Coordinates of C-alpha atoms and ligand atoms in Angstrom, one line a residue:
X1 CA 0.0 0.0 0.0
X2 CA 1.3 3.5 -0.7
X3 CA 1.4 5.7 2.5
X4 CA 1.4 9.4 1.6
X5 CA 3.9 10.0 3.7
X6 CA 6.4 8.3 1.7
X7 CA 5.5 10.2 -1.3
X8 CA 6.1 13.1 0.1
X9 CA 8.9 14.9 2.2
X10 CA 7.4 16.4 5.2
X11 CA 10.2 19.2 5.4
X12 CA 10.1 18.7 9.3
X13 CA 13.3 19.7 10.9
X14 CA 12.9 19.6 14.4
X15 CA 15.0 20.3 16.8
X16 CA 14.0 20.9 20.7
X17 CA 16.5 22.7 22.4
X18 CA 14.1 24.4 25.6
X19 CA 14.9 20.7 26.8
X20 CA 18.0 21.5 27.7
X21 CA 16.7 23.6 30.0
X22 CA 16.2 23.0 33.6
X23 CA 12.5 20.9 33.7
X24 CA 10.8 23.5 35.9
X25 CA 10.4 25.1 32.9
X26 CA 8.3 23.1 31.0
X27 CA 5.8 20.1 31.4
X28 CA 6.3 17.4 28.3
X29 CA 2.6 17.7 27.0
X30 CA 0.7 16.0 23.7
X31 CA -1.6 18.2 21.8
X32 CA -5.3 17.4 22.3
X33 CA -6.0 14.9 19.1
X34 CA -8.4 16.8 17.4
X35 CA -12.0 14.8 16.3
X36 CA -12.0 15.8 12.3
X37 CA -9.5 18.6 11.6
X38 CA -10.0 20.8 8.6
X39 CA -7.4 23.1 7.1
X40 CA -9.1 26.8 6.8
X41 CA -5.9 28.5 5.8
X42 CA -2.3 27.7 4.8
X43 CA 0.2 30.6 4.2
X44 CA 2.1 29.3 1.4
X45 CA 5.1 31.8 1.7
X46 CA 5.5 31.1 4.7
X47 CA 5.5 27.5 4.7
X48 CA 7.6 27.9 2.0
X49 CA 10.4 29.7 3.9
X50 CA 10.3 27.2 6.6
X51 CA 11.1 24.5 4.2
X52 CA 8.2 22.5 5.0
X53 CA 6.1 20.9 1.9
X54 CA 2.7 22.2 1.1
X55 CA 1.4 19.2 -0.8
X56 CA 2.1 17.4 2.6
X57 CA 0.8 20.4 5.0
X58 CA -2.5 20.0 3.2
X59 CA -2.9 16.5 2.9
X60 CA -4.7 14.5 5.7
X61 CA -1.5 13.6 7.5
X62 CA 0.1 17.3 7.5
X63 CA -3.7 18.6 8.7
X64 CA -3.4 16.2 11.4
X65 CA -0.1 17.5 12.4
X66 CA -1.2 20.6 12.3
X67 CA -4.3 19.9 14.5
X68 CA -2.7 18.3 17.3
X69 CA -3.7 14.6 16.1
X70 CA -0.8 13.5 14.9
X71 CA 3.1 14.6 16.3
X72 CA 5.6 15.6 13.5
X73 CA 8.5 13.0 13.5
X74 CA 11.1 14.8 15.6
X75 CA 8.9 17.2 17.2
X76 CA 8.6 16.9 21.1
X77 CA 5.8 18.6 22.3
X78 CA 5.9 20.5 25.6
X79 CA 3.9 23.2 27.3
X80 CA 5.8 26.1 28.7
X81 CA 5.6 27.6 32.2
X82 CA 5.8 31.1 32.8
X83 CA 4.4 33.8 35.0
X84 CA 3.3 37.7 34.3
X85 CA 1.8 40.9 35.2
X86 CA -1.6 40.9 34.1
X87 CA -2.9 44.6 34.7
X88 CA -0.6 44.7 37.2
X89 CA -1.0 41.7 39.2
X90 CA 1.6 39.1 38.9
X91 CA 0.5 35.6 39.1
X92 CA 1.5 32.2 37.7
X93 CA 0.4 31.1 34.5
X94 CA 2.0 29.5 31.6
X95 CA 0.5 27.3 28.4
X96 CA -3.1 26.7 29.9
X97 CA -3.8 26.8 25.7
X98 CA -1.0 26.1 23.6
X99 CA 1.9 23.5 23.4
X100 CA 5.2 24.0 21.0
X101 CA 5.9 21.1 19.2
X102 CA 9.8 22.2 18.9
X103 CA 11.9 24.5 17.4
X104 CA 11.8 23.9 13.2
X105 CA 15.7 24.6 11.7
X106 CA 14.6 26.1 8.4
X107 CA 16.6 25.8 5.1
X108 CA 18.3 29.2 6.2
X109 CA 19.2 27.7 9.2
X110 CA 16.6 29.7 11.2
X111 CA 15.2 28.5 14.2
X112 CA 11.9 28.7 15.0
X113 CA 9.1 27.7 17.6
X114 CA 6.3 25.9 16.4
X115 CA 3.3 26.2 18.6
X116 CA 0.2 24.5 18.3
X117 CA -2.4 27.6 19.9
X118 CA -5.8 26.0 20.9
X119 CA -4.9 22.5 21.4
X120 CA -6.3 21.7 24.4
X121 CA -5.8 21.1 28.3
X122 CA -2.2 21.5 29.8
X123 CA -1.1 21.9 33.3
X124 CA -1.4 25.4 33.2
X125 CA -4.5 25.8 32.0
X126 CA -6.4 26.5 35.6
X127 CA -9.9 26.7 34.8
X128 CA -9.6 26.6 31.2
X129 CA -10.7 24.3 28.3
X130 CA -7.1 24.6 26.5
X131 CA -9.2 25.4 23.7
X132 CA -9.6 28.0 20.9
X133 CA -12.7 29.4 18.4
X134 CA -12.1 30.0 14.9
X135 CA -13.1 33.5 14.8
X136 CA -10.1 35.0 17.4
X137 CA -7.6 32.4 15.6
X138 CA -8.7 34.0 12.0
X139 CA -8.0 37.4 13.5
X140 CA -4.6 37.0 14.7
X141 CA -3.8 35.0 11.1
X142 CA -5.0 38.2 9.9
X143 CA -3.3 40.9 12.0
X144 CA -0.1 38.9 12.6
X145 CA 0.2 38.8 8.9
X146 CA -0.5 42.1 8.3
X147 CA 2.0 43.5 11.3
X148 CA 4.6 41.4 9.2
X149 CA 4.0 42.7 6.2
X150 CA 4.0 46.5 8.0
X151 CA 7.2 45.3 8.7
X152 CA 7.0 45.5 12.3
X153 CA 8.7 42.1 13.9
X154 CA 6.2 39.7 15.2
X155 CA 5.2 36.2 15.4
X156 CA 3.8 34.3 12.5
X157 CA 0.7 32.0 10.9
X158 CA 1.4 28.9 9.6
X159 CA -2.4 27.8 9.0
X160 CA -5.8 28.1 10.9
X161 CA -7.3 24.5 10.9
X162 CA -11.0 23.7 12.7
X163 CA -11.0 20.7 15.3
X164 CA -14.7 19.4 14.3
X165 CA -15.4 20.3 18.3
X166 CA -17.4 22.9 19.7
X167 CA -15.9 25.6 22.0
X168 CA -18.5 26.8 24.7
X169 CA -17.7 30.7 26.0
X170 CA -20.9 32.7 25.8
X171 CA -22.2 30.7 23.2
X172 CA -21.1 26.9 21.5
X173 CA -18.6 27.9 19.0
X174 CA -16.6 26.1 16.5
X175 CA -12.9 25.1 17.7
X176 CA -9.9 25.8 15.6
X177 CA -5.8 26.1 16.1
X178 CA -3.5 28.6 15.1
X179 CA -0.3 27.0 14.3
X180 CA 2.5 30.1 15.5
X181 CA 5.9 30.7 14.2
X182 CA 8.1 32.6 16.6
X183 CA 11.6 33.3 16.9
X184 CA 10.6 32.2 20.4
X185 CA 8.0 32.1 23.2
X186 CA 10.2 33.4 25.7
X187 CA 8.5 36.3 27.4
X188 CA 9.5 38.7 30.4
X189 CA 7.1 36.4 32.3
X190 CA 9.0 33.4 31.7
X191 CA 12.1 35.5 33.5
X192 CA 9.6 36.3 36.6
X193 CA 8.9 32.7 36.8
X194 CA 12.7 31.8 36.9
X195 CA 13.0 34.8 39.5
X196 CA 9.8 34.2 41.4
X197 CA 10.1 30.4 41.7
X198 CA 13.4 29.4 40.7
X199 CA 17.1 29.1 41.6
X200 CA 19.8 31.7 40.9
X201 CA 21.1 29.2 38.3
X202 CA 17.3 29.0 36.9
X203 CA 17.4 32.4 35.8
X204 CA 21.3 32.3 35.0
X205 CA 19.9 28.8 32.6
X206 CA 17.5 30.7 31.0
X207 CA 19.6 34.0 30.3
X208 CA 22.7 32.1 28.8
X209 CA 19.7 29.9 26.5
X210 CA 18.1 33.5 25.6
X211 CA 21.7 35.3 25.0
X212 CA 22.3 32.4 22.8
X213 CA 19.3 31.9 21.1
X214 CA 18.5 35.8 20.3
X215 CA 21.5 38.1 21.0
X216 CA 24.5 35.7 20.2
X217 CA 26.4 39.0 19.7
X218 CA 26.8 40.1 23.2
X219 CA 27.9 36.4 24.5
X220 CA 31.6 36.9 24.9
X221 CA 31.2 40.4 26.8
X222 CA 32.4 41.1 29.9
X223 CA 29.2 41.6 31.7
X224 CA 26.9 40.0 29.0
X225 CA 23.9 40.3 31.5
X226 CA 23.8 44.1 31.5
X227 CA 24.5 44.0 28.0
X228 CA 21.4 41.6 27.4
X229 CA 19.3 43.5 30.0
X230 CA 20.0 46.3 27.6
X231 CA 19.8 44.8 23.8
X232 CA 16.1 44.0 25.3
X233 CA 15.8 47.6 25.7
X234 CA 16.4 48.6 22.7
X235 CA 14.4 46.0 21.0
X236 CA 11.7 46.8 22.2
X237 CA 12.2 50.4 22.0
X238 CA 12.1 49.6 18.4
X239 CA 9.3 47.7 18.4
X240 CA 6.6 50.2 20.0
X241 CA 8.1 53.2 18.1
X242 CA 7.2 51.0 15.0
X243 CA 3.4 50.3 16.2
X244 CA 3.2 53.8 18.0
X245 CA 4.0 54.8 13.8
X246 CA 1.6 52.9 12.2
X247 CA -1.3 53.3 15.2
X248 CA -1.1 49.6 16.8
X249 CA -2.4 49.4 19.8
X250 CA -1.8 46.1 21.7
X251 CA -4.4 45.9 23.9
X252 CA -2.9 43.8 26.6
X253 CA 0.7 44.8 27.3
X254 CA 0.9 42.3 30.2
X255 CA 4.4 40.8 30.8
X256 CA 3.7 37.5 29.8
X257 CA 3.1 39.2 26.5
X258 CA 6.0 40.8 26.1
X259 CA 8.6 38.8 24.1
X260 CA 12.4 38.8 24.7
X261 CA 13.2 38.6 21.2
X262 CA 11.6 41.9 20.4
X263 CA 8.4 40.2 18.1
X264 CA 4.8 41.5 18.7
X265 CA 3.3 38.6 20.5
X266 CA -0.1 37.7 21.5
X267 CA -2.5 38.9 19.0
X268 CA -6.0 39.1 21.5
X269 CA -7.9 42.3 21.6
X270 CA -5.1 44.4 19.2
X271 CA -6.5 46.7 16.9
X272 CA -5.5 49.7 14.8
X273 CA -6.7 52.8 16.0
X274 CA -8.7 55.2 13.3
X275 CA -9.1 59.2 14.4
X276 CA -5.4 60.1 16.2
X277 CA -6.2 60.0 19.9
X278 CA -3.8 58.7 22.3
X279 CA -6.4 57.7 24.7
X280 CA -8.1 55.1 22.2
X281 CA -8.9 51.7 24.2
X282 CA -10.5 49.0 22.2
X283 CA -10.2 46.3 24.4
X284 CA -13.5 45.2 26.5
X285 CA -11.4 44.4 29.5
X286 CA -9.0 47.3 29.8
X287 CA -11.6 49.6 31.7
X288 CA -9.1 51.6 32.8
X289 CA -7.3 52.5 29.9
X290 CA -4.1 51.2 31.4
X291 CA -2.8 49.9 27.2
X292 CA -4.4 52.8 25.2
X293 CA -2.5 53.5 22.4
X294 CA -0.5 56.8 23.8
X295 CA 0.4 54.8 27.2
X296 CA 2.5 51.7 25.3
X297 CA 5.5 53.3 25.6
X298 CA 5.0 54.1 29.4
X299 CA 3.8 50.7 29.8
X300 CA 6.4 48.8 28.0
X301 CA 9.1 50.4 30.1
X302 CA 7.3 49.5 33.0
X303 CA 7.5 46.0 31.9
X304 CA 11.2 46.2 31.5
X305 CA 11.7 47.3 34.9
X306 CA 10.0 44.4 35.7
X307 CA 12.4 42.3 33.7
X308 CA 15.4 44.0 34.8
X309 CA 13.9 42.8 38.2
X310 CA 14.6 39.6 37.6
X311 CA 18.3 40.1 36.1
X312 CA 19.4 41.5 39.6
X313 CA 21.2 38.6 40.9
X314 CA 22.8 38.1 37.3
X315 CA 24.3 41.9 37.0
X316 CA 26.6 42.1 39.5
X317 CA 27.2 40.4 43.2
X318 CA 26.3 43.9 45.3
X319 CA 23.1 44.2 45.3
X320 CA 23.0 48.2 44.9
X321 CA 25.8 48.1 42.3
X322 CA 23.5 45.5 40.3
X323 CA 19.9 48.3 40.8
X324 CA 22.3 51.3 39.9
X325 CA 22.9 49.4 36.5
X326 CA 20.0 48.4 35.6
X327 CA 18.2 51.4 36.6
X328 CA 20.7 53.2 34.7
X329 CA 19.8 50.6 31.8
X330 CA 16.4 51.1 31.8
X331 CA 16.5 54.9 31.8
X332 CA 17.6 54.7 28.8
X333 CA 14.0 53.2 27.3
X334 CA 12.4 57.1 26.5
X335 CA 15.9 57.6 24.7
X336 CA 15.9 54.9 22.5
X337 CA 12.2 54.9 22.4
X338 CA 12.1 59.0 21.3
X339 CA 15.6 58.4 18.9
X340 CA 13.5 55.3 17.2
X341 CA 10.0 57.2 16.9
X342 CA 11.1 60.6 15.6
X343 CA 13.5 59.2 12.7
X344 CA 10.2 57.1 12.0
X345 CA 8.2 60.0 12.2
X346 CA 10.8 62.2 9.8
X347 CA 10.2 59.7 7.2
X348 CA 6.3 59.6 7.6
X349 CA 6.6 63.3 6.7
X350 CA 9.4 63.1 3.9
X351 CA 12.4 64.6 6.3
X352 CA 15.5 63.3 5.3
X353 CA 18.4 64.2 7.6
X354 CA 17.8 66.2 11.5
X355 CA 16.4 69.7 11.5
X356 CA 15.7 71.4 14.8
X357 CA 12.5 72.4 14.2
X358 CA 11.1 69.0 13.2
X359 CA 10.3 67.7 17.0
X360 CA 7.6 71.2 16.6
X361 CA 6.6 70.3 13.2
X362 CA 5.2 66.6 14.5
X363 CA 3.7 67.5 17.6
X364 CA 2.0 70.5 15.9
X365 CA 0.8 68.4 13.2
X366 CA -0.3 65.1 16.1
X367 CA -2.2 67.9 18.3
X368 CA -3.9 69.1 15.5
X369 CA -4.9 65.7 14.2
X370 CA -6.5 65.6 17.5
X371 CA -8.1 67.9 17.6
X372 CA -9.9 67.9 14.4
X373 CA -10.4 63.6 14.9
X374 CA -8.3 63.2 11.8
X375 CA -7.8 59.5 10.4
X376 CA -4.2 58.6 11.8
X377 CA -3.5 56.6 8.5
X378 CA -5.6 58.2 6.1
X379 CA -3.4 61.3 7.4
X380 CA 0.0 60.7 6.4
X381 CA -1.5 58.5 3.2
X382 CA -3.3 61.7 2.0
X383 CA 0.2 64.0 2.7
X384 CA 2.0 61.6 0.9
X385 CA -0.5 61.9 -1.9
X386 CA -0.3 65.7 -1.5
X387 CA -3.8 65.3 -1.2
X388 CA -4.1 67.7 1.6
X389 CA -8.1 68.5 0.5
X390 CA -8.7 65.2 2.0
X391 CA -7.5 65.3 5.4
X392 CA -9.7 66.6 8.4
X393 CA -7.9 69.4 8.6
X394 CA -7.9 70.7 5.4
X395 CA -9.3 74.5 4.7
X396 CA -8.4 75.5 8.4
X397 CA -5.7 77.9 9.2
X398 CA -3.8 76.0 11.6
X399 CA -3.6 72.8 8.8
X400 CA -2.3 75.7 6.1
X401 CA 0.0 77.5 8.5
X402 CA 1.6 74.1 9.1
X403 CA 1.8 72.8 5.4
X404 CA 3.4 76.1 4.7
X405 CA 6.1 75.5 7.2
X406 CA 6.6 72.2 6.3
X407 CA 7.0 73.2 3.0
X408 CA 10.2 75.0 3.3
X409 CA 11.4 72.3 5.6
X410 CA 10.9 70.3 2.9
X411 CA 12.5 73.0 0.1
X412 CA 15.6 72.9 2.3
X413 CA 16.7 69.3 1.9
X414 CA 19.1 68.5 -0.9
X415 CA 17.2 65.6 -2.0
X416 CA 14.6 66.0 -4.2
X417 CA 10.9 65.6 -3.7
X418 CA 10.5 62.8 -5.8
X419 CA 13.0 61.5 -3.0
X420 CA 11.0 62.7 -0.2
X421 CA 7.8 61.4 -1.7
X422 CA 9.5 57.9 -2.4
X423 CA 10.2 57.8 1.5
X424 CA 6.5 58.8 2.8
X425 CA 5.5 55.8 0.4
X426 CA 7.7 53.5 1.9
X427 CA 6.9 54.8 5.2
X428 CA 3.0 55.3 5.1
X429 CA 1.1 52.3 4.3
X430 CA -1.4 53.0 2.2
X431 CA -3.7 50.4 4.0
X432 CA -3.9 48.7 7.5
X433 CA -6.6 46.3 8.8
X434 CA -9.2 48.4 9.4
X435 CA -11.4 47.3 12.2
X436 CA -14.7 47.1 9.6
X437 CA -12.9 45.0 6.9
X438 CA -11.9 42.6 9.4
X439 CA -14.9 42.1 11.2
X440 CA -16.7 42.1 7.5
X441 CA -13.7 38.8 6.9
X442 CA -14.4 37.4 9.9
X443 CA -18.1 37.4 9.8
X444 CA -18.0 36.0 6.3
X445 CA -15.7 33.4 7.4
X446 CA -17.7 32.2 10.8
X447 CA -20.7 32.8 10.1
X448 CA -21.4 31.7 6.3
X449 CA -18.2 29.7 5.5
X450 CA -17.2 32.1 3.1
X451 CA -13.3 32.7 3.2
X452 CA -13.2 34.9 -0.4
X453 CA -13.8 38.3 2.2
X454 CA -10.5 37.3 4.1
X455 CA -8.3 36.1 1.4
X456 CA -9.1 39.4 -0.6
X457 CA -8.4 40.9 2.7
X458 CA -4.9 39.4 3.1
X459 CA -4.1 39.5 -0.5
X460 CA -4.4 43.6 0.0
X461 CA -2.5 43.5 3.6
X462 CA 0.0 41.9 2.1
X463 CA 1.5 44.9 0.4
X464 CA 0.6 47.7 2.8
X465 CA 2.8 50.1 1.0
X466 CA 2.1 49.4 -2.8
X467 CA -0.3 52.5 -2.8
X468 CA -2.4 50.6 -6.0
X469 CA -5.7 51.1 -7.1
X470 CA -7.2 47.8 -6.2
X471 CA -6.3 49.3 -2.5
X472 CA -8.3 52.0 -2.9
X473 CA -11.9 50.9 -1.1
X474 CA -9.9 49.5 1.4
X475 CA -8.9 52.6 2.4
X476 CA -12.5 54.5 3.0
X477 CA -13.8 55.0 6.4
X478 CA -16.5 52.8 7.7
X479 CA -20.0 54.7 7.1
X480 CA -19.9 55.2 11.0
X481 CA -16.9 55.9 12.5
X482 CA -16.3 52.7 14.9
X483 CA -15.6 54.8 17.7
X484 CA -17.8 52.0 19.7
X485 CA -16.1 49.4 18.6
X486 CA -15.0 47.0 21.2
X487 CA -12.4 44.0 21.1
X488 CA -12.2 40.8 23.3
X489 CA -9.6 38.8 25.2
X490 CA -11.4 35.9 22.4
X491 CA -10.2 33.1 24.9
Ligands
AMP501 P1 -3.6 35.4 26.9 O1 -4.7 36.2 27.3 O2 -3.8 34.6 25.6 O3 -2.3 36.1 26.9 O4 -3.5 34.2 28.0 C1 -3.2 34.5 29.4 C2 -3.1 33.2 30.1 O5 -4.4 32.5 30.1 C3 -2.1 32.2 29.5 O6 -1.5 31.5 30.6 C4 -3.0 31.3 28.7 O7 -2.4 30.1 28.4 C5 -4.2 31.2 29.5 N1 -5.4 30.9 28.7 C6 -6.0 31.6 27.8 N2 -7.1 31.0 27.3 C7 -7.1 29.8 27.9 C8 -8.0 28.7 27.8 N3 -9.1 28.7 26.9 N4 -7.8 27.6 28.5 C9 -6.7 27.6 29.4 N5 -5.9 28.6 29.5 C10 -6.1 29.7 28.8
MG502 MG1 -0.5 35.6 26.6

């Protein structure tokens, strides 16, 4: 008898080096099997650039594998313990949802964890099912994608597949998994959990296995520690200036989402904010507004004190030696952060090189967006356009005032405007995932079985900056402005 699987290649390359880590942090841990998986969505590139086979990721074996039901040869599936911060409040909590099947070494040698996400009951799951609906796993395919095609560093989609199970939260749902590609699934949390509940050595085994996997650079320096303590900085300094840029807001910037490696992890209530406001909140659950959009940068230095926290006893043997340094370290966040925002911000506008007045020119411009509820994308898309008539602000004073200083900001550069208009291009995306279209894929997609919505969706998020005309109705405004709109933890 032929056996598929001898036909074709898998392209499985597993290796599963978080095993050489201590066992307190992890628990080995199958997938759930699921009852009768279907694939909703494979992302071929990406696939592709993993060196797996898509002819075998879509036949029955390679949906099983990617539905929990059947464990890729080489892959040894564990569940990961780590702790966090949630709104403030630091508890234990680790894989209650997910397991990682192992780290796959791609044709470029990459490495990268595979993680199945909705696959059913683990030791950490506390009162949860371990399980996940189709509708949330659709929309982090979807915004994941998109952020990575923005060009902001995040975790991946591999494929969405359904279990043939029902999900009950407020109402039976049908189950699904997200199958995530990550650089890793080490988070600030998991560092807390070495500090909180671990030895010295714990958090010294997990630092050397981070410095190693992520920031090999920095391994041979004298106090590699501090210098890891502060190439996390910097990453993530990065990494909110870049959704600060393109209006990302988070939506739960709780330590245990908050990866090492610098990616965008955790794809629950996110969304892309519409009018500028640094007070929007979409999230259902954050009441207080502690992750609105204009607190991330606060908020992700607070999480880094927090991980600094935990680097204490690694930094150096005097205690108040070891909190000078890291202090020192993490003072330097709003730095980085400000360096990284305003050179994005100079190319959003078409600034090449430093002028002194361009720190005036964006904040005028931001307040006045504000103030007149202007489209945070549809902004810089319709400056880049120089199609100033269609920005909020257009026919006031203050708007004309300010395109007339810019203007000989812009007349004073050496380089050209085609130049200048080439860099707003590559710097404004032309389209983002507006709440509207993805509630219009995702409705399509749960409710009727219809996927066409959400392919055409991803198709156009794909190329964010390629300012083309079959962008163009992706870029109006929903009828009524989704002030309302609201987004949910989707566990
Ligand atoms: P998240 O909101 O996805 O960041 O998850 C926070 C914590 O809750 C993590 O430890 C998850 O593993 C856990 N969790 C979320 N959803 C479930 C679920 N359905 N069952 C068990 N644990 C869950
Ligand atoms: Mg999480």
């Amino acid at each position: 008898m032929t056996d598929r699987k001898y036909i074709l290649e898998t392209g499985w390359n597993f290796d599963n080096s978080y095993l050489t880590l201590p066992d307190k942090f992890y628990t080995m841990q199958k997938p759930t099997p699921a009852k009768s998986p279907g694939l909703i969505v494979l992302n071929y590139p990406l696939a592709r650039s993993l060196g797996l086979n898509i002819g075998m990721l879509q036949s029955k074996d390679g949906v099983e594998m990617l539905s929990g039901s059947q464990i890729p040869e080489g892959a040894m599936p564990i569940a990961q313990a780590y702790a966090g911060h949630q709104f403030g409040y630091f508890t234990m909590l680790g894989d209650g949802r997910a397991v990682l099947l192992g780290e796959q070494i791609t044709p470029r040698s990459e490495r990268l964890d595979i993680q199945l996400k909705g696959s059913g009951e683990t030791p950490y799951s506390r009162n949860g099912d371990g399980k996940a609906a189709l509708g949330p796993m659709l929309r982090e395919f979807i915004m994941s994608e998109a952020m990575h095609s923005l060009g902001i560093e995040t975790t991946r989609s591999l494929a969405v597949v359904t279990t043939g199970e029902r999900v009950y939260r407020e109402s039976p749902l049908e189950g699904a998994i997200l199958t995530r590609v990550a650089l890793s699934h080490i988070r600030v949390g998991t560092f807390q959990y070495a500090a909180n509940w671990g030895t010295i050595e714990d958090i010294r085994a997990l630092a050397d296995y981070t410095i190693k996997r992520h920031y090999p650079i920095i391994e041979n320096e004298e106090n590699k520690y501090l210098s890891f303590l502060k190439e996390v900085i910097n990453r993530q300094a990065m990494l909110i200036s870049k959704w600060m840029l393109t209006g990302f807001i988070h939506g739960v910037m709780n330590t245990d989402n908050m990866a090492i490696s610098g990616e965008t992890i955790d794809y629950g209530p996110c969304a892309f904010m519409d009018d500028y406001d640094p007070e929007t909140v979409f999230s259902s659950i954050d009441r207080n507004g502690r992750y609105a959009y204009g607190n991330q940068p606060k908020i992700a230095e607070w999480n880094l004190s927090r991980f600094a926290e935990t680097m204490l006893p690694l930094i150096h043997e005097n205690k108040d030696q070891s909190v000078k340094m890291a202090q020192d370290a993490v003072d330097e966040f709003s730095k980085l952060y400000n360096y990284h925002w305003m050179a994005g911000m100079r190319a959003k506008l078409g600034f090449f090189g430093k002028e002194e007045e361009d720190e005036q020119l964006i904040n005028e411009l931001l307040d006045m967006m504000n103030r007149y509820h202007a489209d945070f994308t549809n902004t810089f898309r319709a400056l880049t356009l120089g199609k100033f008539e269609e920005t909020a602000m257009s026919g006031s004073k203050d708007f004309s005032d300010w395109l007339e200083k810019r203007k000989s900001r812009l007349s004073g550069q050496q380089e050209g405007i085609d130049a200048s208009i080439q860099l707003m291009k590559n710097s404004n995306p032309s389209v983002i995932p507006r709440n509207h279209r993805v509630e219009e894929a995702l409705s399509a997609a749960v409710n009727n079985g219809d996927y066409s919505v959400m392919e055409n969706l991803l198709n156009i998020l794909s190329k964010p900056y390629a300012y083309s005309p079959e962008q163009n109705e992706y870029v109006e405004l929903p009828a009524e402005k989704n002030k309302c709109y609201k987004t949910y933890c989707g566990t």
